[in-house]
Amino acid sequence: MAALTAIRTCERFKTFYTALAARSGSKKLAIIAVARKLLVILNAIMRDKTAFA
């Protein structure tokens, strides 16, 4: 659910999603890739104790 919201609201994730969905042909795969990217970014934020930019 967080990945779907990120795709709708954040331009960074939206462009990544559309490019991947067009390249792979699978929207489900693109959503999972966005979720993984979001998780990696959130872990880095927690590690560095910084705000999302």
PDB file of N, CA and C in Angstrom:
ATOM      1  N   MET A   1       0.825  -1.187   0.000  1.00  0.00           N
ATOM      2  CA  MET A   1       0.000   0.000   0.000  1.00  0.00           C
ATOM      3  C   MET A   1       0.875   1.259   0.000  1.00  0.00           C
ATOM      4  N   ALA A   2       1.984   1.210   0.698  1.00  0.00           N
ATOM      5  CA  ALA A   2       2.870   2.366   0.721  1.00  0.00           C
ATOM      6  C   ALA A   2       3.469   2.622  -0.657  1.00  0.00           C
ATOM      7  N   ALA A   3       3.745   1.559  -1.381  1.00  0.00           N
ATOM      8  CA  ALA A   3       4.309   1.717  -2.728  1.00  0.00           C
ATOM      9  C   ALA A   3       3.292   2.372  -3.660  1.00  0.00           C
ATOM     10  N   LEU A   4       2.037   1.988  -3.561  1.00  0.00           N
ATOM     11  CA  LEU A   4       1.000   2.589  -4.398  1.00  0.00           C
ATOM     12  C   LEU A   4       0.840   4.076  -4.097  1.00  0.00           C
ATOM     13  N   THR A   5       0.889   4.424  -2.833  1.00  0.00           N
ATOM     14  CA  THR A   5       0.791   5.831  -2.445  1.00  0.00           C
ATOM     15  C   THR A   5       2.012   6.600  -2.918  1.00  0.00           C
ATOM     16  N   ALA A   6       3.181   6.011  -2.808  1.00  0.00           N
ATOM     17  CA  ALA A   6       4.404   6.671  -3.270  1.00  0.00           C
ATOM     18  C   ALA A   6       4.361   6.909  -4.777  1.00  0.00           C
ATOM     19  N   ILE A   7       3.819   5.957  -5.515  1.00  0.00           N
ATOM     20  CA  ILE A   7       3.714   6.103  -6.966  1.00  0.00           C
ATOM     21  C   ILE A   7       2.785   7.256  -7.321  1.00  0.00           C
ATOM     22  N   ARG A   8       1.691   7.389  -6.577  1.00  0.00           N
ATOM     23  CA  ARG A   8       0.730   8.454  -6.873  1.00  0.00           C
ATOM     24  C   ARG A   8       1.210   9.835  -6.465  1.00  0.00           C
ATOM     25  N   THR A   9       1.983   9.941  -5.388  1.00  0.00           N
ATOM     26  CA  THR A   9       2.292  11.252  -4.834  1.00  0.00           C
ATOM     27  C   THR A   9       3.697  11.771  -5.116  1.00  0.00           C
ATOM     28  N   CYS A  10       4.663  10.886  -5.245  1.00  0.00           N
ATOM     29  CA  CYS A  10       6.054  11.310  -5.396  1.00  0.00           C
ATOM     30  C   CYS A  10       6.512  11.119  -6.845  1.00  0.00           C
ATOM     31  N   GLU A  11       6.963  12.176  -7.445  1.00  0.00           N
ATOM     32  CA  GLU A  11       7.379  12.132  -8.851  1.00  0.00           C
ATOM     33  C   GLU A  11       8.550  11.185  -9.069  1.00  0.00           C
ATOM     34  N   ARG A  12       9.424  11.102  -8.101  1.00  0.00           N
ATOM     35  CA  ARG A  12      10.593  10.221  -8.188  1.00  0.00           C
ATOM     36  C   ARG A  12      10.178   8.760  -8.375  1.00  0.00           C
ATOM     37  N   PHE A  13       9.204   8.311  -7.584  1.00  0.00           N
ATOM     38  CA  PHE A  13       8.740   6.934  -7.677  1.00  0.00           C
ATOM     39  C   PHE A  13       7.829   6.729  -8.885  1.00  0.00           C
ATOM     40  N   LYS A  14       7.100   7.750  -9.264  1.00  0.00           N
ATOM     41  CA  LYS A  14       6.214   7.637 -10.419  1.00  0.00           C
ATOM     42  C   LYS A  14       6.998   7.423 -11.707  1.00  0.00           C
ATOM     43  N   THR A  15       8.069   8.178 -11.894  1.00  0.00           N
ATOM     44  CA  THR A  15       8.869   8.007 -13.109  1.00  0.00           C
ATOM     45  C   THR A  15       9.567   6.649 -13.124  1.00  0.00           C
ATOM     46  N   PHE A  16      10.045   6.207 -11.950  1.00  0.00           N
ATOM     47  CA  PHE A  16      10.665   4.888 -11.859  1.00  0.00           C
ATOM     48  C   PHE A  16       9.659   3.794 -12.198  1.00  0.00           C
ATOM     49  N   TYR A  17       8.447   3.904 -11.667  1.00  0.00           N
ATOM     50  CA  TYR A  17       7.396   2.916 -11.908  1.00  0.00           C
ATOM     51  C   TYR A  17       6.998   2.866 -13.384  1.00  0.00           C
ATOM     52  N   THR A  18       6.760   4.023 -13.992  1.00  0.00           N
ATOM     53  CA  THR A  18       6.319   4.025 -15.387  1.00  0.00           C
ATOM     54  C   THR A  18       7.395   3.492 -16.322  1.00  0.00           C
ATOM     55  N   ALA A  19       8.645   3.839 -16.040  1.00  0.00           N
ATOM     56  CA  ALA A  19       9.735   3.337 -16.882  1.00  0.00           C
ATOM     57  C   ALA A  19       9.869   1.822 -16.750  1.00  0.00           C
ATOM     58  N   LEU A  20       9.794   1.322 -15.542  1.00  0.00           N
ATOM     59  CA  LEU A  20       9.940  -0.113 -15.325  1.00  0.00           C
ATOM     60  C   LEU A  20       8.739  -0.887 -15.866  1.00  0.00           C
ATOM     61  N   ALA A  21       7.544  -0.352 -15.692  1.00  0.00           N
ATOM     62  CA  ALA A  21       6.347  -1.024 -16.201  1.00  0.00           C
ATOM     63  C   ALA A  21       6.367  -1.085 -17.725  1.00  0.00           C
ATOM     64  N   ALA A  22       6.842  -0.036 -18.350  1.00  0.00           N
ATOM     65  CA  ALA A  22       6.919  -0.024 -19.811  1.00  0.00           C
ATOM     66  C   ALA A  22       7.988  -0.991 -20.310  1.00  0.00           C
ATOM     67  N   ARG A  23       9.112  -1.062 -19.602  1.00  0.00           N
ATOM     68  CA  ARG A  23      10.222  -1.913 -20.021  1.00  0.00           C
ATOM     69  C   ARG A  23       9.912  -3.398 -19.800  1.00  0.00           C
ATOM     70  N   SER A  24       9.298  -3.722 -18.655  1.00  0.00           N
ATOM     71  CA  SER A  24       9.080  -5.133 -18.335  1.00  0.00           C
ATOM     72  C   SER A  24       7.726  -5.645 -18.826  1.00  0.00           C
ATOM     73  N   GLY A  25       6.749  -4.764 -18.931  1.00  0.00           N
ATOM     74  CA  GLY A  25       5.413  -5.178 -19.350  1.00  0.00           C
ATOM     75  C   GLY A  25       4.554  -5.668 -18.205  1.00  0.00           C
ATOM     76  N   SER A  26       5.083  -5.732 -17.005  1.00  0.00           N
ATOM     77  CA  SER A  26       4.335  -6.211 -15.848  1.00  0.00           C
ATOM     78  C   SER A  26       4.204  -5.096 -14.811  1.00  0.00           C
ATOM     79  N   LYS A  27       2.977  -4.691 -14.546  1.00  0.00           N
ATOM     80  CA  LYS A  27       2.753  -3.629 -13.562  1.00  0.00           C
ATOM     81  C   LYS A  27       2.982  -4.141 -12.145  1.00  0.00           C
ATOM     82  N   LYS A  28       2.662  -5.399 -11.906  1.00  0.00           N
ATOM     83  CA  LYS A  28       2.861  -5.976 -10.576  1.00  0.00           C
ATOM     84  C   LYS A  28       4.349  -6.006 -10.220  1.00  0.00           C
ATOM     85  N   LEU A  29       5.180  -6.376 -11.164  1.00  0.00           N
ATOM     86  CA  LEU A  29       6.621  -6.392 -10.952  1.00  0.00           C
ATOM     87  C   LEU A  29       7.128  -4.984 -10.655  1.00  0.00           C
ATOM     88  N   ALA A  30       6.599  -3.987 -11.349  1.00  0.00           N
ATOM     89  CA  ALA A  30       7.023  -2.607 -11.143  1.00  0.00           C
ATOM     90  C   ALA A  30       6.622  -2.108  -9.754  1.00  0.00           C
ATOM     91  N   ILE A  31       5.444  -2.509  -9.285  1.00  0.00           N
ATOM     92  CA  ILE A  31       5.003  -2.098  -7.944  1.00  0.00           C
ATOM     93  C   ILE A  31       5.905  -2.711  -6.881  1.00  0.00           C
ATOM     94  N   ILE A  32       6.275  -3.975  -7.042  1.00  0.00           N
ATOM     95  CA  ILE A  32       7.166  -4.637  -6.092  1.00  0.00           C
ATOM     96  C   ILE A  32       8.543  -3.979  -6.096  1.00  0.00           C
ATOM     97  N   ALA A  33       9.009  -3.570  -7.272  1.00  0.00           N
ATOM     98  CA  ALA A  33      10.304  -2.890  -7.364  1.00  0.00           C
ATOM     99  C   ALA A  33      10.255  -1.545  -6.640  1.00  0.00           C
ATOM    100  N   VAL A  34       9.137  -0.832  -6.768  1.00  0.00           N
ATOM    101  CA  VAL A  34       8.983   0.444  -6.059  1.00  0.00           C
ATOM    102  C   VAL A  34       8.948   0.196  -4.552  1.00  0.00           C
ATOM    103  N   ALA A  35       8.265  -0.847  -4.115  1.00  0.00           N
ATOM    104  CA  ALA A  35       8.206  -1.162  -2.685  1.00  0.00           C
ATOM    105  C   ALA A  35       9.605  -1.461  -2.144  1.00  0.00           C
ATOM    106  N   ARG A  36      10.390  -2.195  -2.908  1.00  0.00           N
ATOM    107  CA  ARG A  36      11.757  -2.503  -2.475  1.00  0.00           C
ATOM    108  C   ARG A  36      12.618  -1.260  -2.437  1.00  0.00           C
ATOM    109  N   LYS A  37      12.477  -0.403  -3.438  1.00  0.00           N
ATOM    110  CA  LYS A  37      13.229   0.857  -3.475  1.00  0.00           C
ATOM    111  C   LYS A  37      12.839   1.741  -2.288  1.00  0.00           C
ATOM    112  N   LEU A  38      11.560   1.782  -1.976  1.00  0.00           N
ATOM    113  CA  LEU A  38      11.072   2.564  -0.843  1.00  0.00           C
ATOM    114  C   LEU A  38      11.643   2.023   0.468  1.00  0.00           C
ATOM    115  N   LEU A  39      11.690   0.723   0.601  1.00  0.00           N
ATOM    116  CA  LEU A  39      12.239   0.110   1.809  1.00  0.00           C
ATOM    117  C   LEU A  39      13.725   0.415   1.975  1.00  0.00           C
ATOM    118  N   VAL A  40      14.472   0.366   0.893  1.00  0.00           N
ATOM    119  CA  VAL A  40      15.903   0.683   0.945  1.00  0.00           C
ATOM    120  C   VAL A  40      16.113   2.136   1.354  1.00  0.00           C
ATOM    121  N   ILE A  41      15.309   3.037   0.786  1.00  0.00           N
ATOM    122  CA  ILE A  41      15.426   4.462   1.125  1.00  0.00           C
ATOM    123  C   ILE A  41      15.054   4.701   2.583  1.00  0.00           C
ATOM    124  N   LEU A  42      13.992   4.055   3.055  1.00  0.00           N
ATOM    125  CA  LEU A  42      13.583   4.232   4.450  1.00  0.00           C
ATOM    126  C   LEU A  42      14.627   3.680   5.420  1.00  0.00           C
ATOM    127  N   ASN A  43      15.247   2.569   5.079  1.00  0.00           N
ATOM    128  CA  ASN A  43      16.318   2.037   5.930  1.00  0.00           C
ATOM    129  C   ASN A  43      17.514   2.984   5.973  1.00  0.00           C
ATOM    130  N   ALA A  44      17.841   3.610   4.853  1.00  0.00           N
ATOM    131  CA  ALA A  44      18.946   4.572   4.825  1.00  0.00           C
ATOM    132  C   ALA A  44      18.608   5.812   5.652  1.00  0.00           C
ATOM    133  N   ILE A  45      17.349   6.236   5.615  1.00  0.00           N
ATOM    134  CA  ILE A  45      16.921   7.384   6.425  1.00  0.00           C
ATOM    135  C   ILE A  45      17.076   7.066   7.907  1.00  0.00           C
ATOM    136  N   MET A  46      16.667   5.859   8.304  1.00  0.00           N
ATOM    137  CA  MET A  46      16.795   5.468   9.711  1.00  0.00           C
ATOM    138  C   MET A  46      18.263   5.357  10.120  1.00  0.00           C
ATOM    139  N   ARG A  47      19.083   4.823   9.233  1.00  0.00           N
ATOM    140  CA  ARG A  47      20.509   4.655   9.532  1.00  0.00           C
ATOM    141  C   ARG A  47      21.202   6.001   9.708  1.00  0.00           C
ATOM    142  N   ASP A  48      20.899   6.945   8.792  1.00  0.00           N
ATOM    143  CA  ASP A  48      21.584   8.241   8.799  1.00  0.00           C
ATOM    144  C   ASP A  48      20.899   9.290   9.665  1.00  0.00           C
ATOM    145  N   LYS A  49      19.686   8.990  10.107  1.00  0.00           N
ATOM    146  CA  LYS A  49      18.888   9.920  10.914  1.00  0.00           C
ATOM    147  C   LYS A  49      18.721  11.266  10.193  1.00  0.00           C
ATOM    148  N   THR A  50      18.298  11.193   8.916  1.00  0.00           N
ATOM    149  CA  THR A  50      18.077  12.379   8.110  1.00  0.00           C
ATOM    150  C   THR A  50      16.623  12.405   7.639  1.00  0.00           C
ATOM    151  N   ALA A  51      16.213  13.532   7.087  1.00  0.00           N
ATOM    152  CA  ALA A  51      14.877  13.675   6.540  1.00  0.00           C
ATOM    153  C   ALA A  51      14.854  13.218   5.081  1.00  0.00           C
ATOM    154  N   PHE A  52      13.695  12.836   4.599  1.00  0.00           N
ATOM    155  CA  PHE A  52      13.532  12.425   3.207  1.00  0.00           C
ATOM    156  C   PHE A  52      13.690  13.635   2.317  1.00  0.00           C
ATOM    157  N   ALA A  53      14.505  13.523   1.272  1.00  0.00           N
ATOM    158  CA  ALA A  53      14.718  14.647   0.373  1.00  0.00           C
ATOM    159  C   ALA A  53      14.309  14.266  -1.039  1.00  0.00           C
TER     160      ALA A  53
END
